[in-house]
XYZ file of C-alpha atoms in Angstrom:
348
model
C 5.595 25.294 43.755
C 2.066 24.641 44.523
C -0.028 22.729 41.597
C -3.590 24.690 40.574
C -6.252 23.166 41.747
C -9.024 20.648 39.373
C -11.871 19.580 40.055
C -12.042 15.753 38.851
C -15.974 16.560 38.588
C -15.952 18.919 35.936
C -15.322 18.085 32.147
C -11.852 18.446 31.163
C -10.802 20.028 27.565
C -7.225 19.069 26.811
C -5.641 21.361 23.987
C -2.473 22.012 21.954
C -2.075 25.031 20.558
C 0.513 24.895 17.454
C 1.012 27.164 15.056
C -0.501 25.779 12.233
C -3.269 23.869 13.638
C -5.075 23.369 16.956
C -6.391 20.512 18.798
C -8.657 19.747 21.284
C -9.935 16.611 23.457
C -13.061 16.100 25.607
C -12.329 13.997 28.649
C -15.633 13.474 31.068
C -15.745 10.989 33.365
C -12.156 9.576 32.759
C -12.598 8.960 29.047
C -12.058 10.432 25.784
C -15.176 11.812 24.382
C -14.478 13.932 21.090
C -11.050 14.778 19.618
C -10.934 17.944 17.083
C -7.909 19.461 14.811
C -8.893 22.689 13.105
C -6.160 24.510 10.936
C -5.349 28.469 12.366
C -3.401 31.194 11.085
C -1.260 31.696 14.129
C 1.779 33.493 12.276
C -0.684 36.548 11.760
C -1.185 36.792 15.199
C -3.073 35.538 18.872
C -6.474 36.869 17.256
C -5.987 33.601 14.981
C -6.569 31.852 18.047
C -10.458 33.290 18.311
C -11.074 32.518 14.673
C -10.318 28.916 15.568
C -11.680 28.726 18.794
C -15.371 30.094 17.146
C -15.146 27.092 14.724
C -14.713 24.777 16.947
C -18.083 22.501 18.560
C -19.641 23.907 21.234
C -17.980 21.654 24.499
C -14.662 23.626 23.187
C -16.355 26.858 23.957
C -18.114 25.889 27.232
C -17.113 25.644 30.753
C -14.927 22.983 31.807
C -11.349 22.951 33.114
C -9.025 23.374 30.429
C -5.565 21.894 29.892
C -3.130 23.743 27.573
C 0.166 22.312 26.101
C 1.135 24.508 23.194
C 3.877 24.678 20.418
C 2.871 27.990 18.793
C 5.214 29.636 20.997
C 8.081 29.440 18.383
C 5.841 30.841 15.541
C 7.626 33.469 14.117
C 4.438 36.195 15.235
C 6.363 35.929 18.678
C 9.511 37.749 19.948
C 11.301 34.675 21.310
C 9.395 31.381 23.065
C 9.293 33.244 26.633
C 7.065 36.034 24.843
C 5.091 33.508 22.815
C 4.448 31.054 25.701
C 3.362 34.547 27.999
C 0.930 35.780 25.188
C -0.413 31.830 24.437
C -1.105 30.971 28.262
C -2.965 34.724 28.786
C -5.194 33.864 26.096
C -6.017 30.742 27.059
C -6.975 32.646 30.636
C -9.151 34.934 28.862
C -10.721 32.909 26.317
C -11.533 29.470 27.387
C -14.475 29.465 29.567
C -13.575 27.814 33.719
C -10.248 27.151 34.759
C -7.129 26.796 32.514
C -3.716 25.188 33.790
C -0.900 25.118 31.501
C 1.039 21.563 31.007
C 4.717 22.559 32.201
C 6.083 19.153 30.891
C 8.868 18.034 33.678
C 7.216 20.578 36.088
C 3.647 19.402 36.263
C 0.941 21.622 35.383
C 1.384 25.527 36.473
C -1.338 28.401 36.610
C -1.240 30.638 33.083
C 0.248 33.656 35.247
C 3.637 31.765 35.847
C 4.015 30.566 32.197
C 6.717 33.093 31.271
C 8.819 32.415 34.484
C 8.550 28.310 33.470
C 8.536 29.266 29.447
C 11.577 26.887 29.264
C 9.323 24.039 30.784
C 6.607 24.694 28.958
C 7.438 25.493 25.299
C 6.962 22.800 22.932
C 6.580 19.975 25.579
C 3.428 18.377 24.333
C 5.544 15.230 23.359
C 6.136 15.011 27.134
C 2.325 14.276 27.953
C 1.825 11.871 25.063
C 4.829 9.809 26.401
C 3.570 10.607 29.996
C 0.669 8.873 29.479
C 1.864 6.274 26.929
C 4.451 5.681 30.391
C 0.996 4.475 31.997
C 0.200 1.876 30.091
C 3.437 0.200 28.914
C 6.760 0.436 30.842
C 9.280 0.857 27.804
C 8.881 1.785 24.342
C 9.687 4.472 21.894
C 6.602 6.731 21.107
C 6.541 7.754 17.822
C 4.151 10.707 17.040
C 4.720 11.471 13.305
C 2.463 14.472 12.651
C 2.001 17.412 9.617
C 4.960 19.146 10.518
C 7.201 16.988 12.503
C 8.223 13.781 14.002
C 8.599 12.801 17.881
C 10.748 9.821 18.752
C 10.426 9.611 23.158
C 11.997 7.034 24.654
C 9.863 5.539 27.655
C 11.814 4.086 30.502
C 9.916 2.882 33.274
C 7.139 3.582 32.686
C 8.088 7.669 32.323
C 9.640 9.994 29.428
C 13.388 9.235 28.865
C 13.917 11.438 26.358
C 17.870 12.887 26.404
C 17.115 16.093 25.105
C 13.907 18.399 26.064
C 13.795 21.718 24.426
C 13.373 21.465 20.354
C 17.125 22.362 20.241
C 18.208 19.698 22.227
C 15.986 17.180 20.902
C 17.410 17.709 17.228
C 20.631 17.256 18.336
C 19.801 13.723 20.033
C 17.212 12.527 17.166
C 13.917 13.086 19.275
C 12.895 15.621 17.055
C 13.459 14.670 13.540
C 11.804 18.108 11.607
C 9.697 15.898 8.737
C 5.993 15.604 8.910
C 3.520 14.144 6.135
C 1.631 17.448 5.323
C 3.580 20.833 5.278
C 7.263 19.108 4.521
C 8.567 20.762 1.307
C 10.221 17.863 -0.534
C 13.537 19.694 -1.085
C 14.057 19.004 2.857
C 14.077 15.669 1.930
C 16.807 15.074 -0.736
C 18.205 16.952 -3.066
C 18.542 14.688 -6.260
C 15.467 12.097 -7.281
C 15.707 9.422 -10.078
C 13.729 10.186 -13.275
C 13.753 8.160 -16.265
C 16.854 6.456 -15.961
C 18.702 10.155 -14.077
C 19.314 11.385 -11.182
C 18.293 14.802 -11.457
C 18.570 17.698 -9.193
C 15.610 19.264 -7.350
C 14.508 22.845 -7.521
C 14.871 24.002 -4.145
C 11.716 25.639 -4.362
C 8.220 24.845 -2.268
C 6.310 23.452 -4.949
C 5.529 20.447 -3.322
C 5.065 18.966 -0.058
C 4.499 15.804 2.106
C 0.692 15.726 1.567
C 1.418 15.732 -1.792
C 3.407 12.530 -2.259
C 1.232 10.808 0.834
C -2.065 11.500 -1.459
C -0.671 10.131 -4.871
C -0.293 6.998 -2.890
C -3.239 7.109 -1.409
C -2.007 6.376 2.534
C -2.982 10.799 3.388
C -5.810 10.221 6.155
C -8.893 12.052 5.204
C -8.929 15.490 6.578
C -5.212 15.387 7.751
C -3.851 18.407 4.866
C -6.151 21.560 6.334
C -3.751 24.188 4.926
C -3.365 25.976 1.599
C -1.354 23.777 -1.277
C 1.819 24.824 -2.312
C 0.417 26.313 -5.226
C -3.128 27.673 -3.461
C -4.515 25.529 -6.118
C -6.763 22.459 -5.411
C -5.880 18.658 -3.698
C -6.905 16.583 -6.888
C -4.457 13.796 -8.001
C -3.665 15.547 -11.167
C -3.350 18.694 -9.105
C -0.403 16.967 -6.508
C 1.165 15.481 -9.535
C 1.266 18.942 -11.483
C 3.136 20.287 -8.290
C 5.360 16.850 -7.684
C 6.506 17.671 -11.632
C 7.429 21.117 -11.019
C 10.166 19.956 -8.106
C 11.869 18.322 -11.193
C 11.488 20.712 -13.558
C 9.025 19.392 -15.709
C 5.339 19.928 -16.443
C 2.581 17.254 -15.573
C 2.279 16.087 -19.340
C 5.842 14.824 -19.155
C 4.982 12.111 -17.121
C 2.183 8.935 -16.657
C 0.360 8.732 -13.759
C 2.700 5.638 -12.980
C 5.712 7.728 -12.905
C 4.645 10.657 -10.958
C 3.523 7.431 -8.014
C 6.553 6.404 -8.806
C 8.150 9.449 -7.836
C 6.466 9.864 -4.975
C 7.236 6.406 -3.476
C 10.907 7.562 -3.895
C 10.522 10.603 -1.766
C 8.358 8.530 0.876
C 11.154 6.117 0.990
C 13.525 9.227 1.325
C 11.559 10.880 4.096
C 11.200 7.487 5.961
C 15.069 6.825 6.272
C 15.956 9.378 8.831
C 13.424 8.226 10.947
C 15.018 5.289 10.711
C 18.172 6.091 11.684
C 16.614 8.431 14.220
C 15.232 5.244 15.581
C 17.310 2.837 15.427
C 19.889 5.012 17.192
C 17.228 5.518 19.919
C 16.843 1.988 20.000
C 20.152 1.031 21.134
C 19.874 2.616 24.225
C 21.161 0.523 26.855
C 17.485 1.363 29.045
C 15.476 -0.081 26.572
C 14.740 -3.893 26.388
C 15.305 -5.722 23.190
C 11.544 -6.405 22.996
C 10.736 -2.736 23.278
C 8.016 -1.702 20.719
C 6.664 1.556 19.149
C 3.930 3.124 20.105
C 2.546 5.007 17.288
C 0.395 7.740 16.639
C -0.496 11.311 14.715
C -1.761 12.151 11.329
C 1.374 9.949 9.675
C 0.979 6.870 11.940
C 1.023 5.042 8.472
C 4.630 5.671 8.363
C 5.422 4.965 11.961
C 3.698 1.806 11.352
C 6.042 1.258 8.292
C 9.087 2.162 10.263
C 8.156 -0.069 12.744
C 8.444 -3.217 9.851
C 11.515 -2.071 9.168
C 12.914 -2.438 12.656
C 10.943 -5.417 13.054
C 10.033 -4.325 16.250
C 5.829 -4.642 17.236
C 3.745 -1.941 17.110
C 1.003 -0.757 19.116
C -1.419 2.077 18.093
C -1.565 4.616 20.231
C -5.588 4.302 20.719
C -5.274 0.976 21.585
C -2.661 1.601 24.322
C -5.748 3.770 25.523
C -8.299 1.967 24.675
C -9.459 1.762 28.584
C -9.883 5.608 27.999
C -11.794 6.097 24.976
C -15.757 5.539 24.410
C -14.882 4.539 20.925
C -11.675 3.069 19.830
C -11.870 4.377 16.431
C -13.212 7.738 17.745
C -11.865 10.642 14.979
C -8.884 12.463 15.337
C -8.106 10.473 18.736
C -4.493 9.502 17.263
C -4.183 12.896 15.068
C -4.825 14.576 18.511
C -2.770 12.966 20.465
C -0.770 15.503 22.880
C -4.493 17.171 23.454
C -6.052 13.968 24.429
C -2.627 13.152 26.615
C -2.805 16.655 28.766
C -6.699 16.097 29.320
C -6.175 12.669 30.595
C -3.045 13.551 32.860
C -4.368 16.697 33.959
């Protein structure tokens, strides 16, 4: 199949649309100029998409040529991921000013009008450019992209993606996609009893807490990383996450000191962090990968692939530092947060 066509002069927007937020990258010249997440609404429907698109800077709504990886295509606004991945590369046509190509993962980069017939390419494959481009830089690792909603564990072999599984369904079964992120996770995916004052207590399996909560009380939430709605549509204020970290035990925020409710939430971080590290460490022990291997990581909870990476004892690299060649600053915002968006534009 013939690849559309770029022109390496123009400016190059790299975006992923998700489903609860969207990114997008600036690449001119062959480096990373701005990086942008902005929260959308896409379970109500594609017109989500032009709410977010109008709110984002100006290069975002200006000509350039346009690379699109997506993983909205499984919000539930969609009949099925053929339909969603149709209906997300036709907007992306229409709306974004120049040329768009989609990012077909395995399959290169295809033109929006034959996104349904490679749908099964294409849908949810924006781990495949960050390792794709990670692959440049250093020959084998395991990528670790830990972001609001999820966590992506790729195996790089040789300098390319090694991942065993591809689609989302796959990838759960063989670790790659471990279904935890350090925003939107309701804390009754995590366990389902928590110590308390000497108990083990059961959880209501309700979503009165999340991720961002627990990440916030111990202060390691990057600024600007939780751009949805609480749990409660009530504010972000310390007393506020421990009210809502309470209420998963069954108790109100005046049964408990400050101390215990950071308590509490160091348990669940320490919860949520060991099935990455079995994830991991099964990954790990791939024959392919060297003994020396490190992780690469990256996304709005880097601070926990940083703290997995202690645990392994293996090194870590950021992922903007792997880059750094490519970036005009290498603390430029978002850069890490952003990473699949910033991957397609680069590769593209």
């Amino acid at each position: 199949m013939s690849q559309p066509r770029h022109d390496p002069a123009a400016p190059t927007v790299g975006w992923d649309l998700g489903g609860v937020h969207v990114k997008a990258a600036l690449v001119a010249g062959g480096r990373v100029r701005e990086a942008v997440q902005a929260p959308c609404k896409l379970w109500r429907g594609i017109p989500a998409l032009d709410e977010t698109l109008s709110s984002l800077p100006d290069w975002a709504r200006s000509e350039a040529s346009h690379a699109v990886t997506m993983t909205g295509e499984l919000t539930d606004c969609f009949r099925d991921r053929a339909d969603g991945v149709a209906q997300l590369a036709a907007w992306a046509a229409a709306n974004l000013k120049g040329s768009a190509r989609i990012y077909a993962g395995r399959s290169g980069f295809v033109a929006p009008e034959a996104a349904e017939r490679q749908a099964a390419d294409i849908a949810s494959s924006n781990w495949h450019a960050t390792a794709a481009l990670v692959g440049r830089h250093v020959g084998s690792a395991l990528l670790v992209d830990i972001g609001s909603t999820t966590s992506d564990l790729i195996p790089i072999v040789d300098g390319r993606p090694a991942a065993s599984g591809y689609s989302d369904a796959e990838r759960l079964e063989t670790g790659e996609l471990v279904y935890s992120g350090v925003v939107r996770t309701a804390l009754p995916a995590l366990a389902t009893h928590a110590p308390w004052r000497g108990r083990r207590t059961a959880l209501m399996a309700e979503a009165f807490a999340t991720t961002a909560d627990i990440h916030r009380l111990l202060g390691d939430l990057p600024e600007g990383a939780d751009q949805q709605h609480s749990a409660d549509l009530k504010g972000k204020s310390i007393a506020e996450s421990e009210t809502r970290l309470a209420r998963i035990i069954g108790r109100d925020h005046g049964e408990g000191s400050p101390a215990q409710w950071r308590a509490l939430a160091a348990w669940f971080a320490e919860a949520q962090l060991r099935p990455l590290h079995d994830a991991a460490a099964t990954l790990l022990s791939r024959a392919d990968l060297p003994e020396d291997a490190p992780l690469v990581v990256c996304g709005a909870g880097a601070f926990v692939a940083e703290r997995l990476s202690r645990r392994l004892g293996r090194r870590c690299l950021a992922f903007t530092d792997v880059i750094a060649d490519g970036l005009t600053d290498r603390d430029a915002d978002w850069v890490s947060t952003c990473g699949p968006a910033v991957a397609v534009a680069l590769i593209a």
